[in-house]
């Protein structure tokens, strides 16, 4: 890993053209390396990729230079790249007939298969050649799982203004540049702003308004249609590493970021955050997160994982390379983490996503959904998140009578599973399962299964229930009384979709 002065973006367009001409793209890498070597890179294993690039093609040269960060002969580099400009601008250094990369340049596939490049410090591309560990203060990491997760959960629609807080190497700003008229990116680390400038330039994106500072300090008094942040959310003793440690006690940085968002969002605007939060001995974690939601905002919080304090400490001690230090020093750092957790009564740490939406209706009746969902999902989730809030708007305006008068269709991706003993006349239970989005599954009774199966937008819910009551010899009044809550839940979780008047079929 190396911290040098950053390259100048003066000739980024020429460099980009050279990279693309050599197929130095996400697809090109997969074709060259093959799936096993490509996957090994994500595990910080470089030997398979080194073996796959023993040739002298332009792509071999670029992979070794920028991805594996090995020196290559200057003549080979000059055959592929505009070498004088790359050296003058600082992308490469030349010595004794060889050239080396001064920064990590990593191909990244954007939406619609756009070819982008993420620029970061050497050895700091997550899962890259140097792996993660032994990072110095102030270094800037490249693309990683957290970055792609946040990009995937973000609602993508044309907006006037977007804000990326803690931009790092500029991945979220790059995504936002595709659908926002104006992008502002902030970071406490000025080096990160420099890398964001390079990422945008090398990816052929419009420049962003780059501002130095913490949280909302650089944009005081301004509001946005979209706010995203992969903040330094790690709950740690002290603030050793800017890219991960927030420097506030416990989960205060994430709490402050979320609570201050209400005043920064325009009406109808979305905010998306990755966050950690404490599980303490004297407070339910859901109540803790509910207290973070700012006035005037709807919220959807999804806890994806919970680690006990020992697992959490070990994860981040490995991240910083402390497991490779002197055993006594490692033990001292480990104890410091456990002392911090013991003092705050923390028994575990949750990780997940927080989405806020500014809504006039939320001022009087906010929709706040806080749940645990550790199961596999289908990215990108942005469309599913947008429809979640649309369903909340619908349900907020529907009492039981309105639900029974409503028309619904079964969501296209929902399948029905019957679970029971082989040969049994009736299943033990029926499961509705989504094959897309959150990929939820829910058990339903015979009434619920029959109701969902009949919903095609042609009949109101009440008439469907009346027909089911007749078939099952049940009292239709009692069935109407007890079913709206089940319908509400199926709508809320996306199994049923409300049909507007214009979309209803004749029944």
Short mmCIF file of C-alpha atoms in Angstrom, two decimals:
data_model
loop_
_atom_site.label_atom_id
_atom_site.label_comp_id
_atom_site.label_asym_id
_atom_site.label_seq_id
_atom_site.Cartn_x
_atom_site.Cartn_y
_atom_site.Cartn_z
CA UNK A 1 0.00 0.00 0.00
CA UNK A 2 1.25 3.48 -0.79
CA UNK A 3 0.10 7.00 -0.08
CA UNK A 4 1.43 9.28 -2.79
CA UNK A 5 0.25 12.53 -4.27
CA UNK A 6 -2.75 11.94 -6.48
CA UNK A 7 -2.68 11.94 -10.29
CA UNK A 8 -4.04 14.89 -12.21
CA UNK A 9 -7.17 14.23 -14.28
CA UNK A 10 -5.93 16.38 -17.19
CA UNK A 11 -5.65 13.51 -19.67
CA UNK A 12 -8.20 11.15 -18.11
CA UNK A 13 -10.16 10.97 -21.35
CA UNK A 14 -7.13 9.64 -23.28
CA UNK A 15 -6.39 7.13 -20.54
CA UNK A 16 -10.02 5.98 -20.53
CA UNK A 17 -9.94 5.47 -24.30
CA UNK A 18 -6.80 3.36 -23.98
CA UNK A 19 -8.27 1.20 -21.22
CA UNK A 20 -11.45 0.59 -23.20
CA UNK A 21 -9.52 -0.17 -26.41
CA UNK A 22 -7.69 -2.96 -24.55
CA UNK A 23 -10.97 -4.32 -23.08
CA UNK A 24 -9.86 -3.43 -19.56
CA UNK A 25 -13.46 -3.74 -18.39
CA UNK A 26 -15.38 -5.95 -15.96
CA UNK A 27 -16.43 -8.24 -18.82
CA UNK A 28 -12.95 -8.20 -20.32
CA UNK A 29 -11.40 -9.25 -17.01
CA UNK A 30 -13.81 -12.15 -16.62
CA UNK A 31 -13.05 -13.34 -20.15
CA UNK A 32 -9.30 -13.11 -19.61
CA UNK A 33 -9.00 -14.50 -16.10
CA UNK A 34 -11.84 -17.00 -16.08
CA UNK A 35 -14.34 -17.36 -13.27
CA UNK A 36 -12.05 -19.11 -10.72
CA UNK A 37 -9.23 -16.54 -10.95
CA UNK A 38 -11.73 -13.68 -11.02
CA UNK A 39 -13.40 -15.00 -7.88
CA UNK A 40 -10.01 -15.54 -6.22
CA UNK A 41 -9.25 -11.81 -6.58
CA UNK A 42 -12.29 -11.07 -4.43
CA UNK A 43 -10.63 -13.24 -1.75
CA UNK A 44 -7.38 -11.25 -2.09
CA UNK A 45 -5.69 -14.20 -3.80
CA UNK A 46 -3.60 -13.04 -6.77
CA UNK A 47 -1.70 -16.16 -7.85
CA UNK A 48 -4.41 -17.42 -10.27
CA UNK A 49 -4.65 -13.97 -11.91
CA UNK A 50 -0.86 -13.72 -12.20
CA UNK A 51 -0.82 -17.10 -13.96
CA UNK A 52 -3.61 -16.01 -16.29
CA UNK A 53 -1.73 -12.86 -17.34
CA UNK A 54 1.62 -14.37 -18.29
CA UNK A 55 1.07 -13.35 -21.92
CA UNK A 56 1.95 -10.02 -23.50
CA UNK A 57 -1.45 -8.83 -24.75
CA UNK A 58 -2.53 -5.26 -23.98
CA UNK A 59 -5.05 -6.59 -21.47
CA UNK A 60 -2.41 -8.75 -19.72
CA UNK A 61 -0.27 -5.63 -19.35
CA UNK A 62 -3.07 -3.49 -17.88
CA UNK A 63 -4.23 -6.16 -15.44
CA UNK A 64 -0.73 -6.65 -14.10
CA UNK A 65 -0.13 -2.91 -13.91
CA UNK A 66 -3.34 -1.52 -12.42
CA UNK A 67 -5.11 -4.52 -10.90
CA UNK A 68 -2.25 -6.69 -9.62
CA UNK A 69 0.07 -3.71 -9.17
CA UNK A 70 3.15 -5.36 -10.61
CA UNK A 71 5.85 -3.49 -12.59
CA UNK A 72 5.81 -3.93 -16.36
CA UNK A 73 8.46 -3.00 -18.94
CA UNK A 74 8.06 0.57 -20.12
CA UNK A 75 7.95 -0.56 -23.73
CA UNK A 76 4.94 -2.81 -23.07
CA UNK A 77 3.15 0.00 -21.23
CA UNK A 78 3.88 2.49 -24.04
CA UNK A 79 2.31 0.11 -26.56
CA UNK A 80 -0.98 0.25 -24.67
CA UNK A 81 -1.14 3.58 -22.88
CA UNK A 82 -0.33 7.24 -23.59
CA UNK A 83 2.75 6.75 -21.44
CA UNK A 84 4.18 10.31 -21.37
CA UNK A 85 0.84 11.79 -20.22
CA UNK A 86 0.31 8.99 -17.68
CA UNK A 87 3.74 9.63 -16.15
CA UNK A 88 3.41 13.42 -16.26
CA UNK A 89 -0.06 13.35 -14.70
CA UNK A 90 1.07 10.87 -12.05
CA UNK A 91 -0.93 7.74 -12.93
CA UNK A 92 2.34 5.87 -13.43
CA UNK A 93 5.90 6.14 -12.19
CA UNK A 94 8.85 5.14 -14.38
CA UNK A 95 12.23 3.89 -13.17
CA UNK A 96 14.98 1.65 -14.60
CA UNK A 97 12.96 0.79 -17.69
CA UNK A 98 9.87 -0.26 -15.77
CA UNK A 99 6.63 1.48 -14.89
CA UNK A 100 4.38 1.04 -11.87
CA UNK A 101 0.87 2.23 -11.10
CA UNK A 102 0.63 4.93 -8.44
CA UNK A 103 -3.07 4.25 -7.80
CA UNK A 104 -5.42 1.28 -8.04
CA UNK A 105 -7.67 1.45 -11.12
CA UNK A 106 -10.45 -1.14 -11.08
CA UNK A 107 -13.02 -1.76 -13.82
CA UNK A 108 -16.60 -1.59 -12.59
CA UNK A 109 -19.78 -2.34 -14.50
CA UNK A 110 -22.42 0.36 -14.06
CA UNK A 111 -26.11 0.17 -14.91
CA UNK A 112 -26.89 -0.69 -18.52
CA UNK A 113 -23.41 -2.28 -18.74
CA UNK A 114 -21.60 1.05 -18.60
CA UNK A 115 -17.84 0.71 -18.29
CA UNK A 116 -16.63 2.65 -15.26
CA UNK A 117 -13.35 2.77 -13.34
CA UNK A 118 -12.97 3.15 -9.57
CA UNK A 119 -9.71 4.79 -8.47
CA UNK A 120 -8.32 4.23 -4.96
CA UNK A 121 -5.10 3.89 -3.02
CA UNK A 122 -2.79 1.01 -3.88
CA UNK A 123 -3.67 -2.15 -1.98
CA UNK A 124 -6.93 -0.68 -0.79
CA UNK A 125 -9.39 -2.00 -3.34
CA UNK A 126 -11.50 -4.25 -1.14
CA UNK A 127 -10.79 -7.82 -2.16
CA UNK A 128 -8.08 -6.53 -4.46
CA UNK A 129 -4.44 -7.30 -4.94
CA UNK A 130 -3.28 -6.05 -1.59
CA UNK A 131 -6.35 -7.23 0.27
CA UNK A 132 -7.62 -5.36 3.24
CA UNK A 133 -5.46 -4.91 6.30
CA UNK A 134 -2.67 -2.80 7.77
CA UNK A 135 -4.27 0.35 6.41
CA UNK A 136 -2.78 3.72 7.21
CA UNK A 137 -4.75 6.67 8.45
CA UNK A 138 -6.28 8.62 5.58
CA UNK A 139 -6.08 5.98 2.87
CA UNK A 140 -9.04 5.61 0.52
CA UNK A 141 -10.56 2.24 -0.26
CA UNK A 142 -12.04 1.14 -3.56
CA UNK A 143 -15.10 -0.87 -4.45
CA UNK A 144 -16.39 -3.41 -1.93
CA UNK A 145 -19.48 -5.28 -0.86
CA UNK A 146 -20.81 -2.39 1.21
CA UNK A 147 -20.46 0.00 -1.73
CA UNK A 148 -22.33 -2.26 -4.14
CA UNK A 149 -25.01 -2.96 -1.54
CA UNK A 150 -25.70 0.74 -1.04
CA UNK A 151 -25.74 1.36 -4.78
CA UNK A 152 -28.23 -1.48 -5.19
CA UNK A 153 -30.71 -0.34 -2.54
CA UNK A 154 -30.80 3.26 -3.78
CA UNK A 155 -33.97 4.42 -5.52
CA UNK A 156 -32.95 5.48 -9.03
CA UNK A 157 -35.18 8.11 -10.60
CA UNK A 158 -34.42 11.47 -12.21
CA UNK A 159 -33.75 14.06 -9.50
CA UNK A 160 -32.53 17.61 -9.42
CA UNK A 161 -29.97 17.17 -6.64
CA UNK A 162 -28.11 14.33 -4.94
CA UNK A 163 -25.73 14.29 -1.96
CA UNK A 164 -23.12 11.61 -1.24
CA UNK A 165 -21.85 11.91 2.34
CA UNK A 166 -18.47 10.31 3.00
CA UNK A 167 -17.89 9.72 -0.69
CA UNK A 168 -14.62 7.79 -0.38
CA UNK A 169 -13.53 6.85 -3.89
CA UNK A 170 -16.75 8.28 -5.36
CA UNK A 171 -18.76 5.16 -6.17
CA UNK A 172 -22.12 6.52 -4.99
CA UNK A 173 -21.47 9.91 -6.60
CA UNK A 174 -20.71 8.11 -9.86
CA UNK A 175 -24.05 6.27 -9.73
CA UNK A 176 -25.91 9.46 -8.81
CA UNK A 177 -24.35 11.31 -11.76
CA UNK A 178 -26.46 9.19 -14.09
CA UNK A 179 -29.83 10.45 -12.84
CA UNK A 180 -29.18 13.67 -10.87
CA UNK A 181 -28.77 17.09 -12.46
CA UNK A 182 -26.44 18.19 -9.67
CA UNK A 183 -24.26 15.92 -7.49
CA UNK A 184 -22.54 17.07 -4.30
CA UNK A 185 -19.99 14.77 -2.65
CA UNK A 186 -18.47 15.37 0.77
CA UNK A 187 -15.78 13.73 2.87
CA UNK A 188 -13.79 14.55 5.97
CA UNK A 189 -10.70 13.24 4.16
CA UNK A 190 -9.51 15.61 1.38
CA UNK A 191 -7.71 12.69 -0.24
CA UNK A 192 -11.08 11.00 -0.76
CA UNK A 193 -12.36 14.03 -2.65
CA UNK A 194 -9.35 13.80 -4.93
CA UNK A 195 -10.08 10.15 -5.67
CA UNK A 196 -13.73 10.94 -6.36
CA UNK A 197 -12.61 13.52 -8.91
CA UNK A 198 -10.45 10.86 -10.60
CA UNK A 199 -13.17 8.19 -10.54
CA UNK A 200 -15.67 10.52 -12.19
CA UNK A 201 -13.19 11.75 -14.79
CA UNK A 202 -11.89 8.30 -15.72
CA UNK A 203 -15.47 6.96 -15.93
CA UNK A 204 -16.52 9.72 -18.30
CA UNK A 205 -19.02 11.20 -15.83
CA UNK A 206 -19.76 14.84 -15.15
CA UNK A 207 -17.77 16.48 -12.31
CA UNK A 208 -19.36 16.72 -8.86
CA UNK A 209 -19.39 19.58 -6.38
CA UNK A 210 -16.74 18.33 -3.92
CA UNK A 211 -16.71 19.66 -0.36
CA UNK A 212 -14.57 18.82 2.64
CA UNK A 213 -16.15 18.28 6.04
CA UNK A 214 -18.05 15.96 8.36
CA UNK A 215 -21.65 14.81 7.92
CA UNK A 216 -23.89 17.76 6.95
CA UNK A 217 -21.45 20.52 7.93
CA UNK A 218 -20.27 21.23 4.34
CA UNK A 219 -23.86 21.65 3.05
CA UNK A 220 -25.42 23.69 5.85
CA UNK A 221 -28.80 25.08 4.85
CA UNK A 222 -29.07 23.08 1.62
CA UNK A 223 -31.61 20.38 0.77
CA UNK A 224 -31.56 17.49 -1.68
CA UNK A 225 -33.81 15.06 -3.51
CA UNK A 226 -31.50 12.11 -2.79
CA UNK A 227 -29.01 11.53 0.01
CA UNK A 228 -26.77 8.45 0.23
CA UNK A 229 -24.03 7.51 2.65
CA UNK A 230 -21.79 4.58 3.43
CA UNK A 231 -20.45 6.31 6.54
CA UNK A 232 -17.59 5.27 8.85
CA UNK A 233 -20.08 3.27 10.91
CA UNK A 234 -17.75 0.94 12.80
CA UNK A 235 -18.33 1.06 16.57
CA UNK A 236 -14.78 1.13 17.87
CA UNK A 237 -12.63 2.44 20.71
CA UNK A 238 -11.21 5.64 19.24
CA UNK A 239 -10.90 6.75 15.63
CA UNK A 240 -7.78 5.15 14.19
CA UNK A 241 -8.94 4.86 10.59
CA UNK A 242 -10.93 7.61 8.87
CA UNK A 243 -12.57 5.32 6.32
CA UNK A 244 -14.29 3.17 8.98
CA UNK A 245 -14.16 4.73 12.49
CA UNK A 246 -16.61 7.57 13.06
CA UNK A 247 -14.87 9.06 16.08
CA UNK A 248 -18.09 9.27 18.13
CA UNK A 249 -19.13 7.08 21.04
CA UNK A 250 -21.00 3.89 20.16
CA UNK A 251 -23.41 4.28 17.27
CA UNK A 252 -23.75 8.05 17.74
CA UNK A 253 -22.38 8.86 14.29
CA UNK A 254 -25.04 6.79 12.53
CA UNK A 255 -27.75 8.13 14.84
CA UNK A 256 -26.70 11.73 14.23
CA UNK A 257 -26.54 11.21 10.47
CA UNK A 258 -30.05 9.73 10.36
CA UNK A 259 -31.63 12.19 12.77
CA UNK A 260 -30.30 15.23 10.90
CA UNK A 261 -31.54 14.01 7.53
CA UNK A 262 -35.11 15.20 7.96
CA UNK A 263 -34.05 18.84 7.54
CA UNK A 264 -31.92 18.02 4.47
CA UNK A 265 -34.47 16.16 2.32
CA UNK A 266 -36.87 17.77 -0.09
CA UNK A 267 -40.49 16.60 -0.08
CA UNK A 268 -40.66 13.12 -1.62
CA UNK A 269 -36.88 12.73 -1.40
CA UNK A 270 -35.12 9.52 -0.36
CA UNK A 271 -32.13 8.92 1.88
CA UNK A 272 -30.26 5.60 2.00
CA UNK A 273 -27.66 4.64 4.60
CA UNK A 274 -25.64 1.64 5.67
CA UNK A 275 -25.25 1.58 9.44
CA UNK A 276 -24.24 -0.30 12.56
CA UNK A 277 -26.23 -0.08 15.77
CA UNK A 278 -25.78 -1.34 19.29
CA UNK A 279 -27.80 -4.09 20.90
CA UNK A 280 -27.76 -3.15 24.56
CA UNK A 281 -28.91 -4.91 27.69
CA UNK A 282 -31.57 -2.36 28.62
CA UNK A 283 -33.13 -1.40 25.26
CA UNK A 284 -34.82 -3.24 22.41
CA UNK A 285 -32.86 -2.64 19.21
CA UNK A 286 -36.02 -1.83 17.26
CA UNK A 287 -36.98 0.85 19.77
CA UNK A 288 -33.46 2.24 19.49
CA UNK A 289 -33.74 2.56 15.71
CA UNK A 290 -37.26 3.95 15.91
CA UNK A 291 -35.95 6.83 18.02
CA UNK A 292 -33.53 7.73 15.21
CA UNK A 293 -36.24 8.41 12.60
CA UNK A 294 -36.60 12.17 12.07
CA UNK A 295 -39.93 13.98 12.13
CA UNK A 296 -41.65 14.15 8.77
CA UNK A 297 -40.06 10.99 7.39
CA UNK A 298 -41.26 7.49 6.69
CA UNK A 299 -38.63 4.82 7.34
CA UNK A 300 -37.75 1.27 6.43
CA UNK A 301 -34.94 -0.30 8.47
CA UNK A 302 -33.69 -3.79 7.62
CA UNK A 303 -31.28 -5.55 9.97
CA UNK A 304 -29.21 -7.92 7.87
CA UNK A 305 -26.84 -9.34 10.47
CA UNK A 306 -26.08 -9.33 14.19
CA UNK A 307 -22.69 -10.19 15.65
CA UNK A 308 -21.78 -10.69 19.28
CA UNK A 309 -19.12 -8.33 20.59
CA UNK A 310 -16.28 -10.85 20.20
CA UNK A 311 -17.11 -11.58 16.56
CA UNK A 312 -17.42 -7.88 15.84
CA UNK A 313 -14.10 -6.98 17.46
CA UNK A 314 -12.30 -9.79 15.64
CA UNK A 315 -13.75 -8.76 12.28
CA UNK A 316 -12.42 -5.21 12.52
CA UNK A 317 -9.12 -6.20 14.12
CA UNK A 318 -8.52 -8.36 11.05
CA UNK A 319 -9.63 -5.49 8.81
CA UNK A 320 -6.89 -3.27 10.19
CA UNK A 321 -4.28 -6.05 10.14
CA UNK A 322 -3.93 -6.16 13.92
CA UNK A 323 -4.04 -9.96 13.87
CA UNK A 324 -0.63 -9.85 12.15
CA UNK A 325 0.98 -7.73 14.88
CA UNK A 326 2.73 -8.77 18.10
CA UNK A 327 0.37 -11.08 20.09
CA UNK A 328 0.57 -8.86 23.16
CA UNK A 329 -0.35 -5.78 21.11
CA UNK A 330 -3.22 -7.67 19.48
CA UNK A 331 -4.52 -8.77 22.87
CA UNK A 332 -4.34 -5.21 24.18
CA UNK A 333 -6.35 -3.89 21.23
CA UNK A 334 -8.87 -6.74 21.60
CA UNK A 335 -9.31 -5.90 25.28
CA UNK A 336 -9.82 -2.22 24.42
CA UNK A 337 -12.76 -3.17 22.17
CA UNK A 338 -14.30 -5.40 24.83
CA UNK A 339 -13.80 -2.73 27.51
CA UNK A 340 -15.69 -0.27 25.32
CA UNK A 341 -18.60 -2.66 24.82
CA UNK A 342 -18.73 -3.61 28.49
CA UNK A 343 -18.82 0.03 29.58
CA UNK A 344 -21.77 0.76 27.27
CA UNK A 345 -23.68 -2.41 28.06
CA UNK A 346 -23.41 -3.57 24.45
CA UNK A 347 -24.06 -7.25 23.89
CA UNK A 348 -24.09 -7.25 20.09
CA UNK A 349 -23.90 -5.07 17.00
CA UNK A 350 -26.43 -5.02 14.18
CA UNK A 351 -25.72 -4.14 10.57
CA UNK A 352 -28.24 -3.16 7.97
CA UNK A 353 -29.90 -0.60 5.72
CA UNK A 354 -31.86 2.49 6.64
CA UNK A 355 -34.09 4.20 4.08
CA UNK A 356 -35.93 7.44 4.80
CA UNK A 357 -38.49 9.21 2.65
CA UNK A 358 -39.63 12.76 3.32
CA UNK A 359 -43.42 12.83 3.24
CA UNK A 360 -46.05 15.36 4.28
CA UNK A 361 -48.25 12.47 5.40
CA UNK A 362 -45.47 11.21 7.69
CA UNK A 363 -45.72 14.36 9.78
CA UNK A 364 -49.00 13.11 11.25
CA UNK A 365 -48.88 9.37 10.64
CA UNK A 366 -45.38 8.09 9.83
CA UNK A 367 -44.85 4.64 8.39
CA UNK A 368 -41.92 3.12 10.27
CA UNK A 369 -41.07 -0.49 9.44
CA UNK A 370 -38.15 -2.01 11.35
CA UNK A 371 -37.45 -5.66 10.71
CA UNK A 372 -34.81 -8.37 10.63
CA UNK A 373 -34.21 -10.04 7.28
CA UNK A 374 -30.91 -11.99 7.08
CA UNK A 375 -31.97 -14.00 4.02
CA UNK A 376 -30.85 -13.65 0.41
CA UNK A 377 -32.33 -10.79 -1.62
CA UNK A 378 -32.16 -9.87 -5.28
CA UNK A 379 -30.22 -6.73 -6.10
CA UNK A 380 -30.82 -4.09 -7.24
CA UNK A 381 -33.48 -3.50 -4.59
CA UNK A 382 -34.12 0.15 -5.41
CA UNK A 383 -37.34 -0.58 -7.34
CA UNK A 384 -38.61 -2.82 -4.52
CA UNK A 385 -37.86 -0.12 -1.96
CA UNK A 386 -39.74 2.48 -3.97
CA UNK A 387 -42.80 0.21 -4.27
CA UNK A 388 -42.59 -0.52 -0.53
CA UNK A 389 -43.20 3.14 0.25
CA UNK A 390 -45.94 3.33 -2.38
CA UNK A 391 -47.70 0.45 -0.62
CA UNK A 392 -47.32 2.23 2.71
CA UNK A 393 -49.01 5.30 1.21
CA UNK A 394 -51.87 3.13 0.00
CA UNK A 395 -52.35 1.32 3.32
CA UNK A 396 -52.19 4.55 5.32
CA UNK A 397 -55.36 5.70 3.53
CA UNK A 398 -57.29 2.42 3.73
CA UNK A 399 -59.49 1.37 6.64
CA UNK A 400 -60.91 -2.16 6.74
CA UNK A 401 -63.98 -1.22 4.72
CA UNK A 402 -61.84 0.34 2.01
CA UNK A 403 -59.62 -2.75 1.85
CA UNK A 404 -62.66 -4.99 1.36
CA UNK A 405 -63.85 -2.72 -1.43
CA UNK A 406 -60.41 -2.75 -3.06
CA UNK A 407 -59.19 -4.79 -6.01
CA UNK A 408 -55.91 -6.72 -5.92
CA UNK A 409 -53.68 -8.88 -8.08
CA UNK A 410 -51.15 -11.45 -6.97
CA UNK A 411 -47.65 -10.09 -7.61
CA UNK A 412 -46.16 -11.64 -10.73
CA UNK A 413 -43.15 -13.19 -8.98
CA UNK A 414 -45.13 -14.99 -6.24
CA UNK A 415 -45.31 -18.78 -6.21
CA UNK A 416 -47.38 -21.05 -3.97
CA UNK A 417 -45.86 -24.02 -2.15
CA UNK A 418 -47.88 -26.71 -0.39
CA UNK A 419 -46.12 -28.44 2.47
CA UNK A 420 -47.33 -31.72 3.89
CA UNK A 421 -46.80 -35.47 4.05
CA UNK A 422 -46.71 -37.34 0.74
CA UNK A 423 -50.13 -38.65 -0.18
CA UNK A 424 -51.96 -36.53 2.39
CA UNK A 425 -55.31 -35.18 1.23
CA UNK A 426 -54.64 -31.67 2.50
CA UNK A 427 -51.33 -29.83 3.00
CA UNK A 428 -50.15 -29.03 6.51
CA UNK A 429 -49.68 -25.45 5.42
CA UNK A 430 -49.37 -23.28 2.33
CA UNK A 431 -46.45 -20.90 1.71
CA UNK A 432 -46.47 -17.92 -0.61
CA UNK A 433 -42.93 -17.18 -1.81
CA UNK A 434 -41.49 -14.25 -3.75
CA UNK A 435 -38.83 -15.07 -6.32
CA UNK A 436 -37.60 -11.51 -6.67
CA UNK A 437 -36.86 -8.45 -4.55
CA UNK A 438 -36.79 -9.27 -0.84
CA UNK A 439 -37.68 -12.89 -1.63
CA UNK A 440 -40.04 -13.12 1.28
CA UNK A 441 -42.04 -16.19 2.24
CA UNK A 442 -45.16 -16.26 4.39
CA UNK A 443 -47.45 -19.02 5.61
CA UNK A 444 -51.13 -18.57 4.88
CA UNK A 445 -54.21 -20.52 5.88
CA UNK A 446 -56.73 -21.98 3.46
CA UNK A 447 -58.62 -18.70 3.26
CA UNK A 448 -55.44 -16.74 2.56
CA UNK A 449 -54.27 -19.19 -0.10
CA UNK A 450 -57.67 -19.21 -1.78
CA UNK A 451 -57.94 -15.43 -1.64
CA UNK A 452 -54.46 -14.85 -3.10
CA UNK A 453 -55.06 -17.38 -5.85
CA UNK A 454 -58.27 -15.70 -7.01
CA UNK A 455 -56.98 -12.12 -6.98
CA UNK A 456 -56.72 -11.06 -10.62
CA UNK A 457 -58.12 -7.52 -10.44
CA UNK A 458 -61.64 -8.50 -11.53
CA UNK A 459 -63.46 -8.66 -8.19
CA UNK A 460 -63.33 -6.61 -4.98
CA UNK A 461 -61.83 -8.33 -1.95
CA UNK A 462 -65.16 -8.49 -0.11
CA UNK A 463 -66.89 -10.39 -2.92
CA UNK A 464 -64.00 -12.88 -3.09
CA UNK A 465 -64.31 -13.49 0.65
CA UNK A 466 -68.05 -14.01 0.33
CA UNK A 467 -67.46 -16.68 -2.29
CA UNK A 468 -64.80 -18.37 -0.12
CA UNK A 469 -67.16 -18.31 2.86
CA UNK A 470 -69.82 -20.07 0.82
CA UNK A 471 -67.39 -22.75 -0.39
CA UNK A 472 -66.03 -23.36 3.14
CA UNK A 473 -69.39 -23.10 4.89
CA UNK A 474 -68.21 -20.16 6.98
CA UNK A 475 -70.12 -17.11 8.16
CA UNK A 476 -69.33 -14.40 5.57
CA UNK A 477 -69.71 -11.61 8.14
CA UNK A 478 -67.18 -13.20 10.49
CA UNK A 479 -64.81 -13.86 7.59
CA UNK A 480 -65.02 -10.23 6.48
CA UNK A 481 -64.29 -9.14 10.05
CA UNK A 482 -61.17 -11.20 10.56
CA UNK A 483 -59.53 -11.06 7.11
CA UNK A 484 -58.61 -7.37 6.50
CA UNK A 485 -55.52 -7.60 8.73
CA UNK A 486 -54.24 -10.54 6.70
CA UNK A 487 -54.88 -8.64 3.46
CA UNK A 488 -53.07 -5.63 4.88
CA UNK A 489 -50.02 -7.76 5.69
CA UNK A 490 -49.96 -9.38 2.23
CA UNK A 491 -50.08 -5.94 0.65
CA UNK A 492 -47.43 -4.51 2.97
CA UNK A 493 -44.99 -7.31 2.19
CA UNK A 494 -45.61 -7.16 -1.55
CA UNK A 495 -47.52 -10.39 -2.16
CA UNK A 496 -50.63 -8.52 -3.28
CA UNK A 497 -50.69 -5.38 -5.40
CA UNK A 498 -53.58 -2.86 -5.28
CA UNK A 499 -55.22 -2.27 -8.65
CA UNK A 500 -56.20 1.32 -9.46
CA UNK A 501 -59.64 1.83 -11.09
CA UNK A 502 -58.11 2.20 -14.55
CA UNK A 503 -56.40 -1.16 -14.30
CA UNK A 504 -59.35 -3.28 -13.17
CA UNK A 505 -60.72 -6.00 -15.40
CA UNK A 506 -64.38 -6.74 -15.86
CA UNK A 507 -65.60 -9.46 -13.56
#
